[in-house]
Amino acid sequence: AQSVTQPDIHITVSEGASLELRCNYSYGATPYLFWYVQSPGQGLQLLLKYFSGDTLVQGIKGFEAEFKRSQSSFNLRKPSVHWSDAAEYFCAVAPVGGYNKLIFGAGTRLAVHP
Amino acid sequence: DSGVTQTPKHLITATGQRVTLRCSPRSGDLSVYWYQQSLDQGLQFLIQYYNGEERAKGNILERFSAQQFPDLHSELNLSSLELGDSALYFCASSATSVGEQYFGPGTRLTVT
């Protein structure tokens, strides 16, 4: 069955530190891959997406993600975290060539210490 | 602001009742999706419409139904409500039936 795993439920980093949020997927073929962020009481905002091509993709707010086919992973990174990055982050996949339902991971809640 | 609007923002109702959630997609987007976010189930895809036609169904209960109107707005109808239906319901839209989805702010439904 298709699934998305975000192994870390909570992560705490200090402001200015680097960040990596992990995402692994289980799927028959390489799906479309996404990262979304949800601030408290808000909807989901698209950070970045991978459809094909360059495996390192740049997104908004200084985030980037790297697709590694051999590891079925799509980890999100940021070199220097700001206090405003505290939020919940969701990795999602959608099947290529099919209709576009997103399958979400359970999310990683990020706390940022000053 | 994603450009997707949802009304109402909050809804409190009793068990057994019926409610309608409304979504207006981004200008020009033909595809609308509904998702449910709950503490125990996380974010779950419910249903997708494209230009008025149902395209995909997920974990949508038989008590729930949706439709997309000619002006492309969509409504999600939830009936015979149970306590477990309390959740945040999101609408998303995309320009085509594939591609990135843009989410609305959600409707928080509380069933008492």
mmCIF file with all atom_site columns, C-alpha atoms in Angstrom:
data_model
loop_
_atom_site.group_PDB
_atom_site.id
_atom_site.type_symbol
_atom_site.label_atom_id
_atom_site.label_alt_id
_atom_site.label_comp_id
_atom_site.label_asym_id
_atom_site.label_entity_id
_atom_site.label_seq_id
_atom_site.pdbx_PDB_ins_code
_atom_site.Cartn_x
_atom_site.Cartn_y
_atom_site.Cartn_z
_atom_site.occupancy
_atom_site.B_iso_or_equiv
_atom_site.pdbx_formal_charge
_atom_site.auth_seq_id
_atom_site.auth_comp_id
_atom_site.auth_asym_id
_atom_site.auth_atom_id
_atom_site.pdbx_PDB_model_num
ATOM 1   C CA . ALA A 1 1   ? 0.000   0.000  0.000   1.00 0.00 ? 1   ALA A CA 1
ATOM 2   C CA . GLN A 1 2   ? 1.116   3.537  -0.650  1.00 0.00 ? 2   GLN A CA 1
ATOM 3   C CA . SER A 1 3   ? 2.407   5.249  2.453   1.00 0.00 ? 3   SER A CA 1
ATOM 4   C CA . VAL A 1 4   ? 4.456   8.174  3.633   1.00 0.00 ? 4   VAL A CA 1
ATOM 5   C CA . THR A 1 5   ? 6.562   8.001  6.769   1.00 0.00 ? 5   THR A CA 1
ATOM 6   C CA . GLN A 1 6   ? 7.837   10.957 8.714   1.00 0.00 ? 6   GLN A CA 1
ATOM 7   C CA . PRO A 1 7   ? 9.866   9.301  11.470  1.00 0.00 ? 7   PRO A CA 1
ATOM 8   C CA . ASP A 1 8   ? 10.171  12.348 13.690  1.00 0.00 ? 8   ASP A CA 1
ATOM 9   C CA . ILE A 1 9   ? 6.984   13.501 15.406  1.00 0.00 ? 9   ILE A CA 1
ATOM 10  C CA . HIS A 1 10  ? 8.656   16.420 17.197  1.00 0.00 ? 10  HIS A CA 1
ATOM 11  C CA . ILE A 1 11  ? 11.919  18.203 16.517  1.00 0.00 ? 11  ILE A CA 1
ATOM 12  C CA . THR A 1 12  ? 13.389  21.078 18.477  1.00 0.00 ? 12  THR A CA 1
ATOM 13  C CA . VAL A 1 13  ? 16.213  23.203 17.113  1.00 0.00 ? 13  VAL A CA 1
ATOM 14  C CA . SER A 1 14  ? 17.852  26.424 18.156  1.00 0.00 ? 14  SER A CA 1
ATOM 15  C CA . GLU A 1 15  ? 17.356  29.520 16.060  1.00 0.00 ? 15  GLU A CA 1
ATOM 16  C CA . GLY A 1 16  ? 20.126  29.752 13.498  1.00 0.00 ? 16  GLY A CA 1
ATOM 17  C CA . ALA A 1 17  ? 20.786  26.011 13.511  1.00 0.00 ? 17  ALA A CA 1
ATOM 18  C CA . SER A 1 18  ? 20.371  23.843 10.448  1.00 0.00 ? 18  SER A CA 1
ATOM 19  C CA . LEU A 1 19  ? 17.337  21.644 9.977   1.00 0.00 ? 19  LEU A CA 1
ATOM 20  C CA . GLU A 1 20  ? 16.584  18.381 8.246   1.00 0.00 ? 20  GLU A CA 1
ATOM 21  C CA . LEU A 1 21  ? 13.155  16.772 8.313   1.00 0.00 ? 21  LEU A CA 1
ATOM 22  C CA . ARG A 1 22  ? 12.949  13.224 7.073   1.00 0.00 ? 22  ARG A CA 1
ATOM 23  C CA . CYS A 1 23  ? 10.396  11.730 4.711   1.00 0.00 ? 23  CYS A CA 1
ATOM 24  C CA . ASN A 1 24  ? 10.267  8.238  3.246   1.00 0.00 ? 24  ASN A CA 1
ATOM 25  C CA . TYR A 1 25  ? 7.634   6.915  0.910   1.00 0.00 ? 25  TYR A CA 1
ATOM 26  C CA . SER A 1 26  ? 6.495   3.499  -0.159  1.00 0.00 ? 26  SER A CA 1
ATOM 27  C CA . TYR A 1 27  ? 5.200   3.430  -3.691  1.00 0.00 ? 27  TYR A CA 1
ATOM 28  C CA . GLY A 1 28  ? 5.461   1.284  -6.804  1.00 0.00 ? 28  GLY A CA 1
ATOM 29  C CA . ALA A 1 29  ? 6.919   4.052  -8.929  1.00 0.00 ? 29  ALA A CA 1
ATOM 30  C CA . THR A 1 30  ? 8.380   7.446  -8.192  1.00 0.00 ? 30  THR A CA 1
ATOM 31  C CA . PRO A 1 31  ? 5.439   9.630  -7.299  1.00 0.00 ? 31  PRO A CA 1
ATOM 32  C CA . TYR A 1 32  ? 5.153   13.385 -7.295  1.00 0.00 ? 32  TYR A CA 1
ATOM 33  C CA . LEU A 1 33  ? 6.549   14.640 -3.979  1.00 0.00 ? 33  LEU A CA 1
ATOM 34  C CA . PHE A 1 34  ? 5.593   17.666 -1.912  1.00 0.00 ? 34  PHE A CA 1
ATOM 35  C CA . TRP A 1 35  ? 6.316   19.414 1.357   1.00 0.00 ? 35  TRP A CA 1
ATOM 36  C CA . TYR A 1 36  ? 3.655   21.527 3.014   1.00 0.00 ? 36  TYR A CA 1
ATOM 37  C CA . VAL A 1 37  ? 3.796   23.640 6.171   1.00 0.00 ? 37  VAL A CA 1
ATOM 38  C CA . GLN A 1 38  ? 0.919   24.308 8.541   1.00 0.00 ? 38  GLN A CA 1
ATOM 39  C CA . SER A 1 39  ? 1.165   27.100 11.096  1.00 0.00 ? 39  SER A CA 1
ATOM 40  C CA . PRO A 1 40  ? -1.175  26.941 14.105  1.00 0.00 ? 40  PRO A CA 1
ATOM 41  C CA . GLY A 1 41  ? -4.763  27.610 13.064  1.00 0.00 ? 41  GLY A CA 1
ATOM 42  C CA . GLN A 1 42  ? -3.775  27.962 9.420   1.00 0.00 ? 42  GLN A CA 1
ATOM 43  C CA . GLY A 1 43  ? -4.183  26.008 6.240   1.00 0.00 ? 43  GLY A CA 1
ATOM 44  C CA . LEU A 1 44  ? -1.395  24.187 4.459   1.00 0.00 ? 44  LEU A CA 1
ATOM 45  C CA . GLN A 1 45  ? 1.113   26.156 2.447   1.00 0.00 ? 45  GLN A CA 1
ATOM 46  C CA . LEU A 1 46  ? 3.111   24.503 -0.324  1.00 0.00 ? 46  LEU A CA 1
ATOM 47  C CA . LEU A 1 47  ? 6.850   24.800 0.339   1.00 0.00 ? 47  LEU A CA 1
ATOM 48  C CA . LEU A 1 48  ? 8.182   22.899 -2.656  1.00 0.00 ? 48  LEU A CA 1
ATOM 49  C CA . LYS A 1 49  ? 7.510   20.074 -5.073  1.00 0.00 ? 49  LYS A CA 1
ATOM 50  C CA . TYR A 1 50  ? 9.359   17.461 -7.083  1.00 0.00 ? 50  TYR A CA 1
ATOM 51  C CA . PHE A 1 51  ? 7.963   16.150 -10.331 1.00 0.00 ? 51  PHE A CA 1
ATOM 52  C CA . SER A 1 52  ? 11.085  15.136 -12.260 1.00 0.00 ? 52  SER A CA 1
ATOM 53  C CA . GLY A 1 53  ? 14.536  16.356 -13.232 1.00 0.00 ? 53  GLY A CA 1
ATOM 54  C CA . ASP A 1 54  ? 17.018  17.871 -10.804 1.00 0.00 ? 54  ASP A CA 1
ATOM 55  C CA . THR A 1 55  ? 16.818  15.948 -7.556  1.00 0.00 ? 55  THR A CA 1
ATOM 56  C CA . LEU A 1 56  ? 17.571  19.031 -5.444  1.00 0.00 ? 56  LEU A CA 1
ATOM 57  C CA . VAL A 1 57  ? 14.612  21.374 -5.463  1.00 0.00 ? 57  VAL A CA 1
ATOM 58  C CA . GLN A 1 58  ? 14.373  24.844 -4.030  1.00 0.00 ? 58  GLN A CA 1
ATOM 59  C CA . GLY A 1 59  ? 11.278  26.138 -2.357  1.00 0.00 ? 59  GLY A CA 1
ATOM 60  C CA . ILE A 1 60  ? 9.973   29.173 -0.577  1.00 0.00 ? 60  ILE A CA 1
ATOM 61  C CA . LYS A 1 61  ? 11.234  30.573 2.724   1.00 0.00 ? 61  LYS A CA 1
ATOM 62  C CA . GLY A 1 62  ? 14.753  29.245 2.109   1.00 0.00 ? 62  GLY A CA 1
ATOM 63  C CA . PHE A 1 63  ? 13.788  25.570 2.165   1.00 0.00 ? 63  PHE A CA 1
ATOM 64  C CA . GLU A 1 64  ? 15.146  22.908 -0.135  1.00 0.00 ? 64  GLU A CA 1
ATOM 65  C CA . ALA A 1 65  ? 14.570  19.180 -0.482  1.00 0.00 ? 65  ALA A CA 1
ATOM 66  C CA . GLU A 1 66  ? 16.528  16.367 -2.033  1.00 0.00 ? 66  GLU A CA 1
ATOM 67  C CA . PHE A 1 67  ? 14.952  13.397 -3.747  1.00 0.00 ? 67  PHE A CA 1
ATOM 68  C CA . LYS A 1 68  ? 16.906  10.145 -3.398  1.00 0.00 ? 68  LYS A CA 1
ATOM 69  C CA . ARG A 1 69  ? 15.382  7.376  -5.444  1.00 0.00 ? 69  ARG A CA 1
ATOM 70  C CA . SER A 1 70  ? 17.574  4.647  -3.962  1.00 0.00 ? 70  SER A CA 1
ATOM 71  C CA . GLN A 1 71  ? 16.374  5.530  -0.471  1.00 0.00 ? 71  GLN A CA 1
ATOM 72  C CA . SER A 1 72  ? 12.779  6.443  -1.407  1.00 0.00 ? 72  SER A CA 1
ATOM 73  C CA . SER A 1 73  ? 13.350  9.634  0.512   1.00 0.00 ? 73  SER A CA 1
ATOM 74  C CA . PHE A 1 74  ? 12.544  13.299 0.087   1.00 0.00 ? 74  PHE A CA 1
ATOM 75  C CA . ASN A 1 75  ? 14.116  15.114 3.023   1.00 0.00 ? 75  ASN A CA 1
ATOM 76  C CA . LEU A 1 76  ? 13.497  18.782 3.703   1.00 0.00 ? 76  LEU A CA 1
ATOM 77  C CA . ARG A 1 77  ? 16.387  21.034 4.729   1.00 0.00 ? 77  ARG A CA 1
ATOM 78  C CA . LYS A 1 78  ? 17.058  24.578 5.761   1.00 0.00 ? 78  LYS A CA 1
ATOM 79  C CA . PRO A 1 79  ? 20.545  25.885 6.549   1.00 0.00 ? 79  PRO A CA 1
ATOM 80  C CA . SER A 1 80  ? 19.499  28.369 9.227   1.00 0.00 ? 80  SER A CA 1
ATOM 81  C CA . VAL A 1 81  ? 16.176  28.182 11.041  1.00 0.00 ? 81  VAL A CA 1
ATOM 82  C CA . HIS A 1 82  ? 14.231  31.275 12.078  1.00 0.00 ? 82  HIS A CA 1
ATOM 83  C CA . TRP A 1 83  ? 11.778  31.421 14.984  1.00 0.00 ? 83  TRP A CA 1
ATOM 84  C CA . SER A 1 84  ? 8.966   31.939 12.472  1.00 0.00 ? 84  SER A CA 1
ATOM 85  C CA . ASP A 1 85  ? 9.655   28.478 11.032  1.00 0.00 ? 85  ASP A CA 1
ATOM 86  C CA . ALA A 1 86  ? 8.013   26.865 14.071  1.00 0.00 ? 86  ALA A CA 1
ATOM 87  C CA . ALA A 1 87  ? 5.085   24.957 12.593  1.00 0.00 ? 87  ALA A CA 1
ATOM 88  C CA . GLU A 1 88  ? 4.038   21.498 11.498  1.00 0.00 ? 88  GLU A CA 1
ATOM 89  C CA . TYR A 1 89  ? 5.554   20.109 8.323   1.00 0.00 ? 89  TYR A CA 1
ATOM 90  C CA . PHE A 1 90  ? 3.905   17.526 6.128   1.00 0.00 ? 90  PHE A CA 1
ATOM 91  C CA . CYS A 1 91  ? 5.442   15.416 3.403   1.00 0.00 ? 91  CYS A CA 1
ATOM 92  C CA . ALA A 1 92  ? 2.996   14.242 0.744   1.00 0.00 ? 92  ALA A CA 1
ATOM 93  C CA . VAL A 1 93  ? 3.014   12.092 -2.380  1.00 0.00 ? 93  VAL A CA 1
ATOM 94  C CA . ALA A 1 94  ? 0.702   11.850 -5.370  1.00 0.00 ? 94  ALA A CA 1
ATOM 95  C CA . PRO A 1 95  ? 0.724   9.079  -7.965  1.00 0.00 ? 95  PRO A CA 1
ATOM 96  C CA . VAL A 1 96  ? 2.161   9.933  -11.357 1.00 0.00 ? 96  VAL A CA 1
ATOM 97  C CA . GLY A 1 97  ? -0.314  9.512  -14.171 1.00 0.00 ? 97  GLY A CA 1
ATOM 98  C CA . GLY A 1 98  ? -3.219  9.071  -11.843 1.00 0.00 ? 98  GLY A CA 1
ATOM 99  C CA . TYR A 1 99  ? -5.562  11.490 -10.295 1.00 0.00 ? 99  TYR A CA 1
ATOM 100 C CA . ASN A 1 100 ? -3.993  13.784 -7.890  1.00 0.00 ? 100 ASN A CA 1
ATOM 101 C CA . LYS A 1 101 ? -4.981  12.644 -4.432  1.00 0.00 ? 101 LYS A CA 1
ATOM 102 C CA . LEU A 1 102 ? -2.301  13.497 -1.928  1.00 0.00 ? 102 LEU A CA 1
ATOM 103 C CA . ILE A 1 103 ? -1.190  10.956 0.627   1.00 0.00 ? 103 ILE A CA 1
ATOM 104 C CA . PHE A 1 104 ? 0.228   12.710 3.641   1.00 0.00 ? 104 PHE A CA 1
ATOM 105 C CA . GLY A 1 105 ? 2.684   11.702 6.283   1.00 0.00 ? 105 GLY A CA 1
ATOM 106 C CA . ALA A 1 106 ? 1.768   12.138 9.933   1.00 0.00 ? 106 ALA A CA 1
ATOM 107 C CA . GLY A 1 107 ? 3.672   15.396 10.130  1.00 0.00 ? 107 GLY A CA 1
ATOM 108 C CA . THR A 1 108 ? 6.665   16.685 12.082  1.00 0.00 ? 108 THR A CA 1
ATOM 109 C CA . ARG A 1 109 ? 6.127   19.437 14.599  1.00 0.00 ? 109 ARG A CA 1
ATOM 110 C CA . LEU A 1 110 ? 9.054   21.836 14.697  1.00 0.00 ? 110 LEU A CA 1
ATOM 111 C CA . ALA A 1 111 ? 9.830   23.942 17.741  1.00 0.00 ? 111 ALA A CA 1
ATOM 112 C CA . VAL A 1 112 ? 12.484  26.660 17.570  1.00 0.00 ? 112 VAL A CA 1
ATOM 113 C CA . HIS A 1 113 ? 14.352  27.792 20.664  1.00 0.00 ? 113 HIS A CA 1
ATOM 114 C CA . PRO A 1 114 ? 15.670  31.353 20.751  1.00 0.00 ? 114 PRO A CA 1
ATOM 115 C CA . ASP B 2 1   ? -3.230  33.749 1.003   1.00 0.00 ? 1   ASP B CA 1
ATOM 116 C CA . SER B 2 2   ? -3.621  30.798 -1.361  1.00 0.00 ? 2   SER B CA 1
ATOM 117 C CA . GLY B 2 3   ? -6.647  32.209 -3.163  1.00 0.00 ? 3   GLY B CA 1
ATOM 118 C CA . VAL B 2 4   ? -8.828  29.295 -2.033  1.00 0.00 ? 4   VAL B CA 1
ATOM 119 C CA . THR B 2 5   ? -11.684 30.356 0.204   1.00 0.00 ? 5   THR B CA 1
ATOM 120 C CA . GLN B 2 6   ? -13.735 28.245 2.563   1.00 0.00 ? 6   GLN B CA 1
ATOM 121 C CA . THR B 2 7   ? -16.833 29.044 4.553   1.00 0.00 ? 7   THR B CA 1
ATOM 122 C CA . PRO B 2 8   ? -17.696 28.908 7.327   1.00 0.00 ? 8   PRO B CA 1
ATOM 123 C CA . LYS B 2 9   ? -14.493 29.063 9.331   1.00 0.00 ? 9   LYS B CA 1
ATOM 124 C CA . HIS B 2 10  ? -16.044 27.360 12.343  1.00 0.00 ? 10  HIS B CA 1
ATOM 125 C CA . LEU B 2 11  ? -19.144 25.235 12.689  1.00 0.00 ? 11  LEU B CA 1
ATOM 126 C CA . ILE B 2 12  ? -20.609 23.783 15.862  1.00 0.00 ? 12  ILE B CA 1
ATOM 127 C CA . THR B 2 13  ? -23.500 21.392 15.553  1.00 0.00 ? 13  THR B CA 1
ATOM 128 C CA . ALA B 2 14  ? -25.153 18.463 17.292  1.00 0.00 ? 14  ALA B CA 1
ATOM 129 C CA . THR B 2 15  ? -25.025 14.775 16.550  1.00 0.00 ? 15  THR B CA 1
ATOM 130 C CA . GLY B 2 16  ? -27.457 13.658 13.895  1.00 0.00 ? 16  GLY B CA 1
ATOM 131 C CA . GLN B 2 17  ? -27.463 17.003 12.121  1.00 0.00 ? 17  GLN B CA 1
ATOM 132 C CA . ARG B 2 18  ? -26.439 17.863 8.575   1.00 0.00 ? 18  ARG B CA 1
ATOM 133 C CA . VAL B 2 19  ? -24.028 20.602 7.498   1.00 0.00 ? 19  VAL B CA 1
ATOM 134 C CA . THR B 2 20  ? -22.690 22.003 4.255   1.00 0.00 ? 20  THR B CA 1
ATOM 135 C CA . LEU B 2 21  ? -19.150 23.261 3.822   1.00 0.00 ? 21  LEU B CA 1
ATOM 136 C CA . ARG B 2 22  ? -18.370 25.529 0.921   1.00 0.00 ? 22  ARG B CA 1
ATOM 137 C CA . CYS B 2 23  ? -15.203 26.035 -1.093  1.00 0.00 ? 23  CYS B CA 1
ATOM 138 C CA . SER B 2 24  ? -14.266 28.462 -3.850  1.00 0.00 ? 24  SER B CA 1
ATOM 139 C CA . PRO B 2 25  ? -11.133 27.450 -5.759  1.00 0.00 ? 25  PRO B CA 1
ATOM 140 C CA . ARG B 2 26  ? -8.418  29.772 -7.003  1.00 0.00 ? 26  ARG B CA 1
ATOM 141 C CA . SER B 2 27  ? -9.401  31.699 -10.085 1.00 0.00 ? 27  SER B CA 1
ATOM 142 C CA . GLY B 2 28  ? -8.987  29.457 -13.127 1.00 0.00 ? 28  GLY B CA 1
ATOM 143 C CA . ASP B 2 29  ? -8.498  26.221 -11.198 1.00 0.00 ? 29  ASP B CA 1
ATOM 144 C CA . LEU B 2 30  ? -10.723 23.415 -12.450 1.00 0.00 ? 30  LEU B CA 1
ATOM 145 C CA . SER B 2 31  ? -9.943  20.765 -9.855  1.00 0.00 ? 31  SER B CA 1
ATOM 146 C CA . VAL B 2 32  ? -11.180 20.770 -6.267  1.00 0.00 ? 32  VAL B CA 1
ATOM 147 C CA . TYR B 2 33  ? -10.180 18.360 -3.513  1.00 0.00 ? 33  TYR B CA 1
ATOM 148 C CA . TRP B 2 34  ? -11.542 17.776 -0.033  1.00 0.00 ? 34  TRP B CA 1
ATOM 149 C CA . TYR B 2 35  ? -9.434  16.548 2.881   1.00 0.00 ? 35  TYR B CA 1
ATOM 150 C CA . GLN B 2 36  ? -10.199 15.795 6.501   1.00 0.00 ? 36  GLN B CA 1
ATOM 151 C CA . GLN B 2 37  ? -7.657  16.452 9.245   1.00 0.00 ? 37  GLN B CA 1
ATOM 152 C CA . SER B 2 38  ? -8.225  14.805 12.605  1.00 0.00 ? 38  SER B CA 1
ATOM 153 C CA . LEU B 2 39  ? -5.959  13.987 15.513  1.00 0.00 ? 39  LEU B CA 1
ATOM 154 C CA . ASP B 2 40  ? -6.336  10.230 15.147  1.00 0.00 ? 40  ASP B CA 1
ATOM 155 C CA . GLN B 2 41  ? -6.415  9.902  11.335  1.00 0.00 ? 41  GLN B CA 1
ATOM 156 C CA . GLY B 2 42  ? -4.183  12.774 10.285  1.00 0.00 ? 42  GLY B CA 1
ATOM 157 C CA . LEU B 2 43  ? -4.779  14.297 6.852   1.00 0.00 ? 43  LEU B CA 1
ATOM 158 C CA . GLN B 2 44  ? -6.984  12.092 4.701   1.00 0.00 ? 44  GLN B CA 1
ATOM 159 C CA . PHE B 2 45  ? -8.109  12.620 1.125   1.00 0.00 ? 45  PHE B CA 1
ATOM 160 C CA . LEU B 2 46  ? -11.861 12.498 0.756   1.00 0.00 ? 46  LEU B CA 1
ATOM 161 C CA . ILE B 2 47  ? -12.825 13.295 -2.819  1.00 0.00 ? 47  ILE B CA 1
ATOM 162 C CA . GLN B 2 48  ? -11.759 15.129 -5.982  1.00 0.00 ? 48  GLN B CA 1
ATOM 163 C CA . TYR B 2 49  ? -13.790 16.927 -8.615  1.00 0.00 ? 49  TYR B CA 1
ATOM 164 C CA . TYR B 2 50  ? -12.560 18.170 -11.953 1.00 0.00 ? 50  TYR B CA 1
ATOM 165 C CA . ASN B 2 51  ? -14.661 20.609 -13.954 1.00 0.00 ? 51  ASN B CA 1
ATOM 166 C CA . GLY B 2 52  ? -17.851 19.374 -12.368 1.00 0.00 ? 52  GLY B CA 1
ATOM 167 C CA . GLU B 2 53  ? -17.158 15.662 -12.519 1.00 0.00 ? 53  GLU B CA 1
ATOM 168 C CA . GLU B 2 54  ? -16.063 13.367 -9.725  1.00 0.00 ? 54  GLU B CA 1
ATOM 169 C CA . ARG B 2 55  ? -12.545 12.106 -10.470 1.00 0.00 ? 55  ARG B CA 1
ATOM 170 C CA . ALA B 2 56  ? -11.311 10.254 -7.412  1.00 0.00 ? 56  ALA B CA 1
ATOM 171 C CA . LYS B 2 57  ? -12.645 9.041  -4.120  1.00 0.00 ? 57  LYS B CA 1
ATOM 172 C CA . GLY B 2 58  ? -10.741 8.363  -0.958  1.00 0.00 ? 58  GLY B CA 1
ATOM 173 C CA . ASN B 2 59  ? -11.845 7.503  2.536   1.00 0.00 ? 59  ASN B CA 1
ATOM 174 C CA . ILE B 2 60  ? -15.163 9.280  2.278   1.00 0.00 ? 60  ILE B CA 1
ATOM 175 C CA . LEU B 2 61  ? -18.035 7.958  4.354   1.00 0.00 ? 61  LEU B CA 1
ATOM 176 C CA . GLU B 2 62  ? -21.377 7.217  2.713   1.00 0.00 ? 62  GLU B CA 1
ATOM 177 C CA . ARG B 2 63  ? -22.896 9.889  4.970   1.00 0.00 ? 63  ARG B CA 1
ATOM 178 C CA . PHE B 2 64  ? -20.702 12.443 3.197   1.00 0.00 ? 64  PHE B CA 1
ATOM 179 C CA . SER B 2 65  ? -21.226 13.723 -0.322  1.00 0.00 ? 65  SER B CA 1
ATOM 180 C CA . ALA B 2 66  ? -19.832 16.492 -2.461  1.00 0.00 ? 66  ALA B CA 1
ATOM 181 C CA . GLN B 2 67  ? -20.433 18.267 -5.696  1.00 0.00 ? 67  GLN B CA 1
ATOM 182 C CA . GLN B 2 68  ? -18.832 20.882 -7.901  1.00 0.00 ? 68  GLN B CA 1
ATOM 183 C CA . PHE B 2 69  ? -21.044 23.461 -9.517  1.00 0.00 ? 69  PHE B CA 1
ATOM 184 C CA . PRO B 2 70  ? -20.777 25.089 -12.976 1.00 0.00 ? 70  PRO B CA 1
ATOM 185 C CA . ASP B 2 71  ? -19.060 28.124 -11.440 1.00 0.00 ? 71  ASP B CA 1
ATOM 186 C CA . LEU B 2 72  ? -16.503 25.615 -10.063 1.00 0.00 ? 72  LEU B CA 1
ATOM 187 C CA . HIS B 2 73  ? -17.220 26.164 -6.397  1.00 0.00 ? 73  HIS B CA 1
ATOM 188 C CA . SER B 2 74  ? -17.710 22.997 -4.407  1.00 0.00 ? 74  SER B CA 1
ATOM 189 C CA . GLU B 2 75  ? -19.764 21.909 -1.436  1.00 0.00 ? 75  GLU B CA 1
ATOM 190 C CA . LEU B 2 76  ? -19.164 19.075 0.975   1.00 0.00 ? 76  LEU B CA 1
ATOM 191 C CA . ASN B 2 77  ? -22.289 17.775 2.674   1.00 0.00 ? 77  ASN B CA 1
ATOM 192 C CA . LEU B 2 78  ? -21.967 15.891 5.925   1.00 0.00 ? 78  LEU B CA 1
ATOM 193 C CA . SER B 2 79  ? -25.090 14.215 7.314   1.00 0.00 ? 79  SER B CA 1
ATOM 194 C CA . SER B 2 80  ? -26.095 12.150 10.346  1.00 0.00 ? 80  SER B CA 1
ATOM 195 C CA . LEU B 2 81  ? -23.137 13.684 12.097  1.00 0.00 ? 81  LEU B CA 1
ATOM 196 C CA . GLU B 2 82  ? -21.296 11.767 14.781  1.00 0.00 ? 82  GLU B CA 1
ATOM 197 C CA . LEU B 2 83  ? -18.865 12.943 17.412  1.00 0.00 ? 83  LEU B CA 1
ATOM 198 C CA . GLY B 2 84  ? -16.042 11.369 15.431  1.00 0.00 ? 84  GLY B CA 1
ATOM 199 C CA . ASP B 2 85  ? -16.741 13.660 12.484  1.00 0.00 ? 85  ASP B CA 1
ATOM 200 C CA . SER B 2 86  ? -15.297 16.557 14.452  1.00 0.00 ? 86  SER B CA 1
ATOM 201 C CA . ALA B 2 87  ? -12.268 17.625 12.435  1.00 0.00 ? 87  ALA B CA 1
ATOM 202 C CA . LEU B 2 88  ? -10.738 20.285 10.258  1.00 0.00 ? 88  LEU B CA 1
ATOM 203 C CA . TYR B 2 89  ? -11.964 20.026 6.687   1.00 0.00 ? 89  TYR B CA 1
ATOM 204 C CA . PHE B 2 90  ? -9.757  21.447 3.977   1.00 0.00 ? 90  PHE B CA 1
ATOM 205 C CA . CYS B 2 91  ? -10.489 22.249 0.409   1.00 0.00 ? 91  CYS B CA 1
ATOM 206 C CA . ALA B 2 92  ? -7.674  22.488 -2.124  1.00 0.00 ? 92  ALA B CA 1
ATOM 207 C CA . SER B 2 93  ? -7.581  23.376 -5.788  1.00 0.00 ? 93  SER B CA 1
ATOM 208 C CA . SER B 2 94  ? -5.274  22.871 -8.734  1.00 0.00 ? 94  SER B CA 1
ATOM 209 C CA . ALA B 2 95  ? -5.277  24.105 -12.307 1.00 0.00 ? 95  ALA B CA 1
ATOM 210 C CA . THR B 2 96  ? -5.578  20.647 -13.806 1.00 0.00 ? 96  THR B CA 1
ATOM 211 C CA . SER B 2 97  ? -6.316  17.191 -12.492 1.00 0.00 ? 97  SER B CA 1
ATOM 212 C CA . VAL B 2 98  ? -2.630  16.802 -11.599 1.00 0.00 ? 98  VAL B CA 1
ATOM 213 C CA . GLY B 2 99  ? -0.059  19.184 -10.218 1.00 0.00 ? 99  GLY B CA 1
ATOM 214 C CA . GLU B 2 100 ? 0.397   21.063 -7.011  1.00 0.00 ? 100 GLU B CA 1
ATOM 215 C CA . GLN B 2 101 ? -2.606  21.765 -4.833  1.00 0.00 ? 101 GLN B CA 1
ATOM 216 C CA . TYR B 2 102 ? -3.311  24.991 -3.001  1.00 0.00 ? 102 TYR B CA 1
ATOM 217 C CA . PHE B 2 103 ? -5.181  24.723 0.262   1.00 0.00 ? 103 PHE B CA 1
ATOM 218 C CA . GLY B 2 104 ? -7.834  26.896 1.809   1.00 0.00 ? 104 GLY B CA 1
ATOM 219 C CA . PRO B 2 105 ? -7.814  27.901 5.493   1.00 0.00 ? 105 PRO B CA 1
ATOM 220 C CA . GLY B 2 106 ? -10.159 25.067 6.449   1.00 0.00 ? 106 GLY B CA 1
ATOM 221 C CA . THR B 2 107 ? -13.477 24.712 8.241   1.00 0.00 ? 107 THR B CA 1
ATOM 222 C CA . ARG B 2 108 ? -13.313 23.493 11.817  1.00 0.00 ? 108 ARG B CA 1
ATOM 223 C CA . LEU B 2 109 ? -16.328 21.294 12.528  1.00 0.00 ? 109 LEU B CA 1
ATOM 224 C CA . THR B 2 110 ? -17.233 20.480 16.100  1.00 0.00 ? 110 THR B CA 1
ATOM 225 C CA . VAL B 2 111 ? -19.989 17.942 16.704  1.00 0.00 ? 111 VAL B CA 1
ATOM 226 C CA . THR B 2 112 ? -21.400 17.964 20.234  1.00 0.00 ? 112 THR B CA 1
#
